[in-house]
Amino acid sequence: MAEAAVDTTEDQTVDTKVIKERLDLLKGGRFKMWLEICAHCGLCADSCFFYLAHDKDPKYMPSHKVMKTLGELYDKKGEVDRATLKEMAEVVYGDCTACRRCSMFCPFGIDIATMIAAGRGICCSQDLHPDGLKAAIQNYKDTGNQMAMSSEDFVETCEWMAEETEEELKGLEIPIDKQGARIMYTVNAREPKFYPQDIAEAAMIFHAARENWTMPSNGWDDTNLAMFAGDGKTMTAQVKLVYDAAERLGAENIGITE
Amino acid sequence: MLTEPVTYQDPCNISRNGGLAKQGRELVKALCTDFRDMRDNGDYNHCCGGGGGYIPMGPPFKRRRMESGRVKAEQIRETGAKTVIVPCHNCIDQIRDLNKEYDLGIKAVHFKTIIPHMMIIPDDMKHEEESE
Amino acid sequence: MYEFVSGPLVWVAFIVFIGGMIIKTVGLISLSKKKDKVVYNHLNLDWSMRSIFRWLVPFGSRGMRENPVLTIAGFVFHICLLAVPLFLLGHNILWDEAWGISLWSMPDRIADWMTLFLIAAAIVLIIRRIVLPEVKIVTTSTDYILLAIACAPFITGYMAYHQWMDAKTITIIHILCGELMLISIPFTKLSHMILFFLSRAHIGSEFGERRGTVTW
């Protein structure tokens, strides 16, 4: 058993009412069908790198991970204590990256990763998502990006990079908030924060290709750690921020970084 | 052009969940002379082991992340590649961590790191001293 | 007793099976239209059909190619499970007498062998559940019960045909087993006989229409 990595606090409360509401909300046609028809055939096992990396330890096989988390939550109608929920959180956050490879190997085409994501949503509703994601979510809420960068800092970083890179490519600019561009380019917040060179490199490619592009001063972070945490509200707000920027600027496409 | 052996990491969000596996490969092949695909490539590629928020979950998950990344490390080692082109910020951090953990002796780079060195620069974008 | 199980109870079984499956399928689809709206903007017939076809053809998917034992056992099991009851001469004669309809029927000798193949395949499936750790860990008692429910009509049918016990008694048991299986379908995961198509259509479209990637 790996060491516990989520929720090291002493909190012992669980709001089963919220869990029940969420379970009920989730249980559309798809989930109902998937939970019912899984034939427990085991074909998903070999598709999972967690399973393979742990020398085929069956506890890492995809369908088992779902049965032990979301499946059990439905079986118990949401009546679980915090210790059980913590164990589930270790599985949904620590034993699956929701890569969706198993869906390609399920004879019934059950979207296993989507059910893991649903499990994350329930853990998140009880504040059981990992601390690293909690911090990022707070930053999204405060600043619209996971690194808590201010709009001024971002724009300054871009200007600085444009200045440096112009030495290599004549006429290079990093257009901020330009109207009507063909591509509104967005980045991972780690780029302006830690690897500004990445933005310069993208700018060089756009410039050499004579692309009509821009970056928004607000709504430029295309990552969505809230989605990974299972925080639907922040996830939606973050996506909306980027789309609103594209609409505001009348951009034809949203480009996302590598 | 890169002349050493090169492999390509299909990020889940780009290949399996983005439908861009073929385009990624075309781009890689245009940049190198010795492209070696991993086993289980394209839509079937394995996650790098750092996806789904695993990397930003931080140090408490690091050891588990390195353990489960063994599959990716083996995939890369099998190709014998010296450079891994990785078009994803998440994958690249994981693959650089795996490089240290499993001593792969590789370099992980983005497309945008190498393309500026190889692209043809239009004459009007060259500074005077460079064009001499 | 025979009159009852081969008369009114057959009607009950078919009504529960067909009616139950219709209610279940329509219910799931209407529920998904309310709660899974996101599915419908990329539902695509072409991708759905390919996704279904690939998993209906033996070794049509990578997962099947990598697991030949399960693939062969699974296909033998399902083909016999459908073909024997539908094309058995004895069944067709009964339907002809009762409703005046009948299908093509196979020679009894073939049905006999197919029954044995089905039982052999079921044994392979059971052994898998016991021997393979990744299958064992997800196996529940329901899985065994449903396998038993699916096999029972075949075992008892075989016994009846070969007159291993009192013919009348074993025939009654055989009919009851068949009815039990039909009635179970809408209430258990045996409903995958219809839901398989919905589920595969969904994932085929989800990967194919939205992203151009395959699920086989």
Coordinates of C-alpha atoms in Angstrom, one line a residue:
Chain A
M1 CA 0.0 0.0 0.0
A2 CA 1.4 3.3 -1.0
E3 CA 1.6 6.1 1.6
A4 CA -1.4 8.3 1.9
A5 CA -1.0 11.4 -0.2
V6 CA -4.4 13.1 0.0
D7 CA -5.9 14.9 3.0
T8 CA -3.5 14.6 5.8
T9 CA -5.8 16.6 8.1
E10 CA -7.7 15.2 11.0
D11 CA -11.1 16.2 9.6
Q12 CA -13.6 13.4 10.0
T13 CA -16.7 14.8 8.5
V14 CA -18.5 13.7 5.3
D15 CA -21.5 15.5 3.8
T16 CA -23.4 12.4 2.6
K17 CA -26.2 14.7 1.4
V18 CA -23.9 16.3 -1.2
I19 CA -22.5 12.9 -2.2
K20 CA -26.0 11.6 -2.7
E21 CA -27.0 14.6 -4.8
R22 CA -23.9 14.2 -7.0
L23 CA -24.5 10.5 -7.4
D24 CA -28.0 11.1 -8.5
L25 CA -27.0 13.9 -10.8
L26 CA -24.4 11.7 -12.4
K27 CA -26.6 8.7 -12.9
G28 CA -27.7 9.5 -16.4
G29 CA -28.2 6.8 -19.1
R30 CA -24.5 6.3 -19.6
F31 CA -23.4 5.7 -16.0
K32 CA -26.4 3.6 -15.3
M33 CA -25.7 1.4 -18.3
W34 CA -22.0 1.2 -17.7
L35 CA -22.3 0.2 -14.1
E36 CA -24.8 -2.5 -14.9
I37 CA -23.3 -4.2 -18.0
C38 CA -19.6 -4.5 -17.1
A39 CA -19.0 -8.2 -17.6
H40 CA -16.0 -8.2 -15.4
C41 CA -14.1 -9.8 -18.2
G42 CA -10.7 -8.3 -17.4
L43 CA -9.8 -7.2 -20.9
C44 CA -9.1 -3.7 -19.6
A45 CA -6.2 -4.9 -17.4
D46 CA -3.4 -5.0 -19.9
S47 CA -4.3 -1.6 -21.3
C48 CA -3.4 0.2 -18.1
F49 CA 0.2 1.3 -17.5
F50 CA -0.4 1.4 -13.7
Y51 CA -1.3 -2.2 -13.9
L52 CA 1.7 -3.1 -16.1
A53 CA 4.1 -0.9 -14.1
H54 CA 3.1 -2.7 -10.9
D55 CA 3.9 -6.2 -12.3
K56 CA 0.2 -6.9 -13.1
D57 CA -1.0 -6.3 -9.6
P58 CA -4.8 -6.7 -10.1
K59 CA -5.7 -3.9 -7.8
Y60 CA -4.5 -1.5 -10.5
M61 CA -6.8 -2.9 -13.2
P62 CA -9.2 -0.2 -14.5
S63 CA -12.5 -1.9 -13.9
H64 CA -11.5 -2.8 -10.3
K65 CA -10.5 0.8 -9.7
V66 CA -14.0 2.0 -10.7
M67 CA -15.8 -0.8 -8.8
K68 CA -13.8 0.2 -5.6
T69 CA -14.7 3.8 -6.0
L70 CA -17.7 5.0 -7.9
G71 CA -19.2 1.5 -7.9
E72 CA -19.0 1.2 -4.2
L73 CA -20.4 4.7 -3.7
Y74 CA -23.5 3.7 -5.7
D75 CA -23.7 0.3 -3.8
K76 CA -23.7 2.1 -0.5
K77 CA -25.9 4.9 -1.8
G78 CA -23.3 7.5 -0.8
E79 CA -23.3 6.4 2.9
V80 CA -19.5 6.3 3.4
D81 CA -17.3 7.6 6.2
R82 CA -14.3 9.8 5.5
A83 CA -11.7 7.1 5.9
T84 CA -13.4 5.1 3.1
L85 CA -13.6 8.2 1.0
K86 CA -10.0 8.9 1.5
E87 CA -9.0 5.5 0.3
M88 CA -11.1 6.1 -2.8
A89 CA -9.4 9.5 -3.3
E90 CA -6.0 7.7 -3.2
V91 CA -7.3 5.5 -6.1
V92 CA -9.0 8.1 -8.3
Y93 CA -6.1 10.7 -7.9
G94 CA -3.1 8.4 -7.4
D95 CA -3.8 5.2 -9.4
C96 CA -5.2 6.6 -12.6
T97 CA -4.4 9.5 -14.9
A98 CA -7.7 9.3 -16.8
C99 CA -5.7 8.7 -20.0
R100 CA -8.7 6.8 -21.5
R101 CA -6.6 4.0 -23.0
C102 CA -8.8 1.3 -21.3
S103 CA -11.9 2.5 -23.2
M104 CA -10.2 1.3 -26.4
F105 CA -9.9 -2.2 -24.9
C106 CA -13.4 -2.6 -23.3
P107 CA -15.6 -4.8 -25.4
F108 CA -18.6 -2.8 -24.3
G109 CA -16.8 0.5 -24.8
I110 CA -17.3 1.6 -21.2
D111 CA -15.7 5.0 -20.7
I112 CA -13.9 4.0 -17.5
A113 CA -11.9 7.2 -17.2
T114 CA -15.1 9.3 -17.2
M115 CA -16.2 7.3 -14.2
I116 CA -12.9 7.9 -12.4
A117 CA -13.4 11.6 -13.2
A118 CA -16.8 11.4 -11.6
G119 CA -15.2 9.8 -8.5
R120 CA -12.8 12.7 -8.4
G121 CA -15.8 15.1 -8.5
I122 CA -17.2 13.4 -5.4
C123 CA -13.9 13.4 -3.5
C124 CA -13.4 17.1 -4.5
S125 CA -16.9 17.9 -3.1
Q126 CA -15.6 16.7 0.3
D127 CA -12.4 18.6 0.0
L128 CA -10.4 15.5 -0.6
H129 CA -8.5 16.6 -3.7
P130 CA -4.7 16.8 -3.4
D131 CA -3.2 19.9 -2.0
G132 CA -1.3 20.7 -5.1
L133 CA -4.5 21.0 -7.1
K134 CA -6.2 22.9 -4.3
A135 CA -3.6 25.6 -4.5
A136 CA -4.0 25.8 -8.3
I137 CA -7.7 26.0 -8.0
Q138 CA -7.4 29.0 -5.7
N139 CA -5.1 30.7 -8.2
Y140 CA -7.6 30.1 -11.0
K141 CA -10.3 31.7 -8.9
D142 CA -8.2 34.7 -7.9
T143 CA -6.3 35.4 -11.1
G144 CA -7.6 33.2 -14.0
N145 CA -4.4 31.2 -14.2
Q146 CA -2.9 28.4 -12.1
M147 CA 0.3 30.3 -11.3
A148 CA -1.4 33.4 -9.9
M149 CA 0.3 35.7 -12.3
S150 CA -1.2 39.2 -12.8
S151 CA -2.2 40.3 -16.2
E152 CA 0.5 43.0 -16.0
D153 CA 3.2 40.5 -15.3
F154 CA 2.1 38.3 -18.1
V155 CA 2.0 41.2 -20.6
E156 CA 5.4 42.4 -19.4
T157 CA 6.9 38.9 -19.9
C158 CA 5.6 38.8 -23.4
E159 CA 7.0 42.3 -24.2
W160 CA 10.3 41.3 -22.7
M161 CA 10.4 38.1 -24.8
A162 CA 9.4 40.0 -28.0
E163 CA 12.2 42.5 -27.4
E164 CA 14.8 39.8 -26.9
T165 CA 13.6 37.7 -29.9
E166 CA 13.4 40.6 -32.3
E167 CA 17.2 40.5 -32.3
E168 CA 16.9 37.2 -34.1
L169 CA 13.9 37.8 -36.3
K170 CA 13.4 41.3 -37.7
G171 CA 10.0 42.8 -37.0
L172 CA 9.0 40.1 -34.5
E173 CA 6.2 41.1 -32.1
I174 CA 4.0 39.4 -29.6
P175 CA 0.7 41.1 -30.3
I176 CA -1.4 41.4 -27.2
D177 CA -5.2 41.8 -27.5
K178 CA -5.2 42.3 -31.2
Q179 CA -8.6 42.3 -32.8
G180 CA -9.6 39.9 -35.5
A181 CA -6.6 37.6 -35.4
R182 CA -6.8 34.2 -37.1
I183 CA -5.2 32.5 -34.1
M184 CA -5.5 33.5 -30.4
Y185 CA -2.6 31.7 -28.9
T186 CA -2.9 30.5 -25.3
V187 CA -0.3 28.9 -23.1
N188 CA 0.4 26.9 -20.0
A189 CA 0.9 29.3 -17.1
R190 CA 4.2 27.6 -16.4
E191 CA 5.6 29.1 -19.5
P192 CA 5.4 32.8 -18.6
K193 CA 6.3 31.9 -15.0
F194 CA 9.2 29.5 -15.5
Y195 CA 10.0 29.1 -19.2
P196 CA 9.3 32.4 -20.9
Q197 CA 11.6 31.2 -23.7
D198 CA 8.7 28.9 -24.8
I199 CA 6.6 31.9 -25.6
A200 CA 9.5 33.4 -27.6
E201 CA 9.9 30.2 -29.6
A202 CA 6.2 30.1 -30.5
A203 CA 6.4 33.7 -31.5
M204 CA 9.3 33.0 -33.8
I205 CA 7.4 30.3 -35.5
F206 CA 4.2 32.4 -35.9
H207 CA 6.3 35.3 -37.2
A208 CA 8.3 33.3 -39.7
A209 CA 5.0 31.8 -40.9
R210 CA 3.6 35.4 -41.2
E211 CA 0.7 34.2 -39.1
N212 CA -2.0 36.7 -38.0
W213 CA -2.0 35.9 -34.3
T214 CA -2.4 37.4 -30.9
M215 CA -2.4 36.6 -27.2
P216 CA -5.1 37.8 -24.8
S217 CA -4.0 39.8 -21.7
N218 CA -6.6 37.9 -19.8
G219 CA -7.7 34.3 -20.4
W220 CA -4.4 33.1 -21.7
D221 CA -3.9 30.0 -19.4
D222 CA -5.2 27.0 -21.3
T223 CA -4.5 24.5 -18.5
N224 CA -7.4 23.3 -16.4
L225 CA -6.3 21.6 -13.2
A226 CA -9.7 22.2 -11.8
M227 CA -11.0 19.6 -14.3
F228 CA -8.4 17.1 -13.1
A229 CA -9.4 17.8 -9.5
G230 CA -13.1 17.4 -10.2
D231 CA -14.1 20.9 -9.5
G232 CA -16.7 21.5 -12.2
K233 CA -17.5 25.1 -11.3
T234 CA -13.9 26.4 -11.5
M235 CA -13.3 24.2 -14.6
T236 CA -16.2 25.8 -16.4
A237 CA -15.2 29.3 -15.3
Q238 CA -11.7 28.8 -16.6
V239 CA -12.8 27.5 -20.0
K240 CA -15.3 30.4 -20.2
L241 CA -12.5 32.9 -19.5
V242 CA -10.5 31.7 -22.5
Y243 CA -13.6 31.5 -24.8
D244 CA -14.7 35.0 -23.7
A245 CA -11.3 36.3 -24.6
A246 CA -11.6 34.8 -28.1
E247 CA -15.0 36.4 -28.5
R248 CA -13.9 39.7 -27.2
L249 CA -11.0 39.8 -29.7
G250 CA -13.0 38.3 -32.5
A251 CA -10.4 35.6 -33.0
E252 CA -11.1 32.8 -35.5
N253 CA -9.3 30.0 -33.7
I254 CA -8.0 29.4 -30.2
G255 CA -4.5 27.9 -30.4
I256 CA -3.2 26.0 -27.4
T257 CA 0.4 25.4 -26.5
E258 CA 2.1 22.1 -26.8
Chain B
M1 CA 17.7 18.3 -39.3
L2 CA 18.2 16.1 -36.3
T3 CA 20.5 13.2 -37.2
E4 CA 20.5 11.2 -34.0
P5 CA 17.6 8.7 -33.3
V6 CA 14.4 10.5 -32.4
T7 CA 11.1 9.2 -31.0
Y8 CA 7.8 10.9 -30.4
Q9 CA 5.7 11.0 -27.3
D10 CA 2.0 10.9 -28.2
P11 CA 0.4 12.9 -25.4
C12 CA -3.1 11.5 -24.5
N13 CA -4.7 14.9 -25.0
I14 CA -3.2 15.3 -28.4
S15 CA -3.3 11.9 -29.9
R16 CA -5.9 9.6 -28.4
N17 CA -8.1 12.4 -27.2
G18 CA -7.2 15.0 -29.8
G19 CA -7.0 13.0 -33.0
L20 CA -3.6 14.5 -34.0
A21 CA -1.4 11.4 -33.9
K22 CA -0.8 11.4 -37.7
Q23 CA 0.0 15.1 -37.9
G24 CA 2.4 14.9 -35.1
R25 CA 4.3 12.1 -36.8
E26 CA 4.4 14.0 -40.1
L27 CA 6.0 16.9 -38.3
V28 CA 8.6 14.8 -36.5
K29 CA 9.6 13.1 -39.8
A30 CA 10.1 16.5 -41.3
L31 CA 12.6 17.4 -38.6
C32 CA 14.8 14.3 -38.3
T33 CA 16.4 11.6 -40.3
D34 CA 16.1 8.6 -37.9
F35 CA 12.6 8.5 -36.5
R36 CA 11.8 5.5 -34.4
D37 CA 8.2 5.1 -33.2
M38 CA 7.6 3.6 -29.8
R39 CA 5.7 0.3 -29.5
D40 CA 2.1 1.1 -28.7
N41 CA 2.2 4.5 -30.5
G42 CA -0.4 6.8 -31.9
D43 CA -3.9 6.4 -30.4
Y44 CA -2.7 3.4 -28.5
N45 CA 0.1 5.2 -26.8
H46 CA 0.5 4.9 -23.0
C47 CA 0.1 8.0 -20.9
C48 CA 3.5 9.4 -19.8
G49 CA 2.4 8.8 -16.3
G50 CA 2.2 12.4 -15.4
G51 CA -1.2 13.2 -16.9
G52 CA -4.6 13.9 -15.3
G53 CA -3.0 16.4 -12.9
Y54 CA -0.5 13.9 -11.5
I55 CA 2.4 16.3 -11.8
P56 CA 0.7 19.4 -10.2
M57 CA -0.4 17.1 -7.4
G58 CA 3.2 17.6 -6.3
P59 CA 5.8 15.9 -4.1
P60 CA 3.4 13.6 -2.1
F61 CA 2.7 11.7 -5.3
K62 CA 6.2 11.9 -6.8
R63 CA 7.3 8.4 -5.9
R64 CA 4.2 6.7 -7.2
R65 CA 4.5 8.8 -10.3
M66 CA 8.0 7.5 -10.9
E67 CA 6.9 3.9 -10.3
S68 CA 4.1 3.9 -12.7
G69 CA 6.1 5.8 -15.2
R70 CA 8.2 2.7 -15.7
V71 CA 6.2 1.7 -18.7
K72 CA 6.9 4.9 -20.5
A73 CA 10.6 4.7 -19.5
E74 CA 10.8 1.2 -21.0
Q75 CA 9.0 2.3 -24.2
I76 CA 11.5 5.1 -24.7
R77 CA 14.5 3.0 -23.9
E78 CA 13.4 0.3 -26.4
T79 CA 13.5 2.8 -29.3
G80 CA 17.2 3.7 -28.6
A81 CA 16.3 7.3 -29.2
K82 CA 18.5 10.1 -28.0
T83 CA 15.8 12.8 -28.4
V84 CA 12.2 12.6 -27.5
I85 CA 9.9 15.1 -29.1
V86 CA 7.2 15.9 -26.6
P87 CA 4.4 18.3 -27.6
C88 CA 2.9 18.6 -24.1
H89 CA 4.1 20.5 -21.0
N90 CA 2.8 17.8 -18.7
C91 CA 4.5 14.9 -20.6
I92 CA 7.8 16.8 -20.9
D93 CA 8.1 17.3 -17.2
Q94 CA 7.3 13.7 -16.5
I95 CA 9.7 12.4 -19.2
R96 CA 12.5 14.6 -17.9
D97 CA 11.8 13.2 -14.4
L98 CA 11.8 9.7 -15.8
N99 CA 15.1 10.4 -17.6
K100 CA 16.7 11.1 -14.3
E101 CA 15.0 8.3 -12.4
Y102 CA 15.7 5.6 -15.0
D103 CA 18.9 7.0 -16.4
L104 CA 17.6 7.1 -20.0
G105 CA 20.2 9.4 -21.4
I106 CA 17.8 11.3 -23.5
K107 CA 16.8 14.9 -24.2
A108 CA 13.1 15.8 -24.2
V109 CA 12.2 18.8 -26.3
H110 CA 9.1 20.5 -27.6
F111 CA 8.4 21.1 -31.3
K112 CA 8.8 24.8 -30.6
T113 CA 12.3 24.3 -29.2
I114 CA 13.7 22.8 -32.4
I115 CA 11.6 24.3 -35.2
P116 CA 13.0 27.8 -34.8
H117 CA 16.5 26.4 -35.4
M118 CA 15.5 24.6 -38.6
M119 CA 12.9 26.8 -40.2
I120 CA 13.7 28.8 -43.3
I121 CA 13.8 32.5 -42.3
P122 CA 12.4 34.8 -45.0
D123 CA 15.0 37.3 -46.2
D124 CA 13.1 40.3 -45.0
M125 CA 13.2 39.0 -41.4
K126 CA 16.9 38.6 -41.3
H127 CA 18.9 41.4 -39.7
E128 CA 21.7 43.0 -41.8
E129 CA 24.6 41.4 -40.0
E130 CA 23.2 38.0 -40.3
S131 CA 22.6 38.1 -44.0
E132 CA 26.1 39.1 -44.7
Chain C
M1 CA -47.6 -29.0 -15.0
Y2 CA -46.1 -29.4 -18.5
E3 CA -49.1 -27.6 -19.9
F4 CA -48.5 -24.7 -17.6
V5 CA -44.8 -24.2 -18.1
S6 CA -45.0 -24.7 -21.9
G7 CA -48.2 -22.6 -22.2
P8 CA -48.9 -19.5 -20.1
L9 CA -45.4 -19.3 -18.6
V10 CA -43.8 -19.1 -22.1
W11 CA -46.0 -16.1 -22.8
V12 CA -45.1 -14.5 -19.5
A13 CA -41.4 -15.1 -20.2
F14 CA -41.5 -13.6 -23.6
I15 CA -43.6 -10.6 -22.5
V16 CA -41.3 -9.9 -19.6
F17 CA -38.2 -10.3 -21.8
I18 CA -39.3 -8.3 -24.8
G19 CA -41.4 -5.8 -22.9
G20 CA -38.7 -5.4 -20.2
M21 CA -36.0 -4.8 -22.7
I22 CA -38.1 -2.2 -24.6
I23 CA -38.9 -0.4 -21.4
K24 CA -35.3 -0.6 -20.3
T25 CA -33.8 0.6 -23.5
V26 CA -36.3 3.4 -24.1
G27 CA -35.9 4.4 -20.4
L28 CA -32.1 4.6 -20.7
I29 CA -32.2 6.6 -23.9
S30 CA -34.7 9.1 -22.6
L31 CA -32.8 9.4 -19.4
S32 CA -29.6 10.1 -21.4
K33 CA -31.4 12.7 -23.5
K34 CA -32.2 14.5 -20.3
K35 CA -28.9 14.0 -18.4
D36 CA -26.2 13.2 -21.0
K37 CA -27.0 15.9 -23.6
V38 CA -23.4 16.1 -24.4
V39 CA -23.5 12.7 -26.1
Y40 CA -25.9 13.7 -28.7
N41 CA -24.1 16.5 -30.5
H42 CA -21.5 14.0 -31.7
L43 CA -23.5 10.8 -32.2
N44 CA -22.6 9.5 -35.6
L45 CA -24.0 6.5 -37.4
D46 CA -20.9 5.6 -39.4
W47 CA -18.6 5.6 -36.3
S48 CA -21.2 3.8 -34.3
M49 CA -21.5 1.0 -36.9
R50 CA -17.8 0.6 -37.2
S51 CA -17.4 0.5 -33.4
I52 CA -20.1 -2.2 -33.1
F53 CA -18.9 -4.2 -36.1
R54 CA -15.3 -4.3 -35.0
W55 CA -16.3 -6.0 -31.7
L56 CA -18.8 -8.3 -33.3
V57 CA -16.3 -9.9 -35.7
P58 CA -13.9 -12.3 -34.1
F59 CA -10.4 -10.8 -33.7
G60 CA -11.7 -7.5 -35.1
S61 CA -10.2 -5.5 -32.3
R62 CA -6.8 -5.3 -30.8
G63 CA -8.1 -6.3 -27.4
M64 CA -9.4 -9.5 -28.9
R65 CA -6.3 -10.3 -30.8
E66 CA -4.2 -10.0 -27.7
N67 CA -6.6 -12.3 -25.7
P68 CA -7.2 -15.2 -28.1
V69 CA -8.5 -17.6 -25.4
L70 CA -11.2 -15.2 -24.3
T71 CA -12.0 -14.3 -27.9
I72 CA -12.5 -17.9 -29.0
A73 CA -14.4 -19.0 -25.9
G74 CA -16.5 -15.8 -26.0
F75 CA -17.5 -16.2 -29.6
V76 CA -18.2 -19.9 -29.4
F77 CA -20.3 -19.2 -26.3
H78 CA -22.3 -16.4 -27.8
I79 CA -22.8 -18.0 -31.2
C80 CA -24.1 -21.2 -29.7
L81 CA -26.1 -19.4 -27.1
L82 CA -28.1 -17.6 -29.9
A83 CA -28.0 -20.2 -32.7
V84 CA -29.1 -23.4 -30.8
P85 CA -32.3 -22.2 -29.3
L86 CA -33.3 -20.2 -32.5
F87 CA -32.6 -22.9 -35.0
L88 CA -33.2 -26.1 -33.1
L89 CA -35.7 -28.3 -35.0
G90 CA -37.6 -29.2 -31.9
H91 CA -38.2 -25.5 -31.0
N92 CA -39.2 -24.7 -34.5
I93 CA -41.8 -27.5 -34.6
L94 CA -43.3 -26.2 -31.3
W95 CA -43.5 -22.6 -32.7
D96 CA -45.0 -23.9 -35.9
E97 CA -47.6 -25.8 -34.0
A98 CA -48.4 -22.9 -31.7
W99 CA -48.1 -19.9 -33.9
G100 CA -47.6 -21.2 -37.4
I101 CA -44.1 -19.7 -37.7
S102 CA -40.8 -21.3 -38.0
L103 CA -37.2 -20.5 -38.9
W104 CA -34.6 -22.5 -40.8
S105 CA -33.6 -25.4 -38.5
M106 CA -30.3 -27.2 -38.1
P107 CA -29.7 -30.9 -37.9
D108 CA -30.0 -32.2 -34.4
R109 CA -26.5 -33.6 -34.6
I110 CA -25.1 -30.1 -35.1
A111 CA -27.2 -28.6 -32.3
D112 CA -25.9 -31.4 -30.1
W113 CA -22.3 -30.6 -30.7
M114 CA -22.9 -26.9 -30.4
T115 CA -24.4 -27.5 -27.0
L116 CA -21.3 -29.3 -25.9
F117 CA -19.2 -26.4 -27.4
L118 CA -21.2 -23.9 -25.4
I119 CA -20.6 -25.9 -22.2
A120 CA -16.9 -26.2 -22.9
A121 CA -16.7 -22.5 -23.6
A122 CA -18.5 -21.7 -20.3
I123 CA -16.0 -23.9 -18.5
V124 CA -13.1 -21.9 -20.0
L125 CA -14.8 -18.7 -18.9
I126 CA -15.2 -20.1 -15.4
I127 CA -11.6 -21.2 -15.3
R128 CA -10.5 -17.7 -16.4
R129 CA -12.4 -16.2 -13.5
I130 CA -10.7 -18.5 -11.0
V131 CA -7.2 -18.6 -12.4
L132 CA -6.4 -15.1 -13.8
P133 CA -5.9 -12.6 -10.9
E134 CA -7.1 -9.7 -13.0
V135 CA -10.4 -11.4 -13.7
K136 CA -10.7 -13.0 -10.2
I137 CA -10.5 -9.6 -8.5
V138 CA -13.5 -8.2 -10.4
T139 CA -15.5 -11.4 -10.4
T140 CA -18.6 -11.4 -8.2
S141 CA -21.0 -14.2 -7.3
T142 CA -23.5 -12.7 -9.8
D143 CA -21.1 -13.5 -12.6
Y144 CA -21.2 -17.1 -11.7
I145 CA -25.0 -17.1 -11.2
L146 CA -25.6 -15.5 -14.6
L147 CA -23.3 -18.0 -16.3
A148 CA -25.3 -20.8 -14.6
I149 CA -28.6 -19.2 -15.7
A150 CA -27.3 -19.0 -19.3
C151 CA -26.0 -22.6 -19.3
A152 CA -28.8 -24.3 -17.5
P153 CA -31.2 -24.5 -20.5
F154 CA -28.5 -26.1 -22.6
I155 CA -27.4 -28.6 -20.0
T156 CA -31.0 -29.6 -19.3
G157 CA -31.9 -29.5 -23.0
Y158 CA -29.0 -31.9 -23.7
M159 CA -30.2 -34.2 -20.9
A160 CA -33.7 -34.1 -22.2
Y161 CA -32.7 -34.9 -25.8
H162 CA -30.6 -37.8 -24.7
Q163 CA -33.3 -38.9 -22.2
W164 CA -30.9 -39.1 -19.2
M165 CA -33.7 -38.7 -16.7
D166 CA -37.4 -39.0 -16.8
A167 CA -38.2 -37.3 -20.0
K168 CA -41.2 -35.4 -18.8
T169 CA -39.5 -34.0 -15.7
I170 CA -36.3 -32.9 -17.3
T171 CA -38.3 -31.3 -20.2
I172 CA -40.2 -29.3 -17.6
I173 CA -37.0 -28.3 -15.9
H174 CA -35.5 -27.4 -19.3
I175 CA -38.4 -25.1 -20.2
L176 CA -38.3 -23.5 -16.8
C177 CA -34.6 -22.8 -17.2
G178 CA -35.2 -21.2 -20.6
E179 CA -37.9 -19.1 -19.1
L180 CA -35.7 -18.1 -16.2
M181 CA -33.0 -17.0 -18.6
L182 CA -35.4 -14.9 -20.7
I183 CA -36.9 -13.2 -17.7
S184 CA -33.5 -12.5 -16.2
I185 CA -32.3 -10.6 -19.3
P186 CA -33.9 -7.2 -18.6
F187 CA -33.0 -7.3 -14.9
T188 CA -29.4 -8.3 -15.1
K189 CA -26.3 -7.6 -17.1
L190 CA -27.5 -10.1 -19.6
S191 CA -29.2 -7.0 -20.9
H192 CA -26.0 -6.4 -22.7
M193 CA -27.5 -8.3 -25.6
I194 CA -29.2 -5.0 -26.5
L195 CA -27.2 -2.5 -24.5
F196 CA -23.9 -3.6 -26.1
F197 CA -25.1 -1.8 -29.2
L198 CA -25.9 1.4 -27.4
S199 CA -22.7 1.4 -25.4
R200 CA -20.5 0.8 -28.4
A201 CA -22.3 3.4 -30.5
H202 CA -21.6 5.9 -27.8
I203 CA -17.9 5.2 -27.4
G204 CA -17.4 4.9 -31.1
S205 CA -18.9 8.3 -31.6
E206 CA -17.2 9.8 -28.6
F207 CA -13.7 8.8 -29.9
G208 CA -14.5 8.7 -33.6
E209 CA -16.7 11.6 -34.4
R210 CA -15.2 14.0 -31.8
R211 CA -11.6 13.1 -32.2
G212 CA -11.1 10.8 -35.2
T213 CA -9.7 8.0 -33.1
V214 CA -10.7 4.4 -32.9
T215 CA -11.9 2.2 -30.1
W216 CA -10.9 -1.2 -31.4

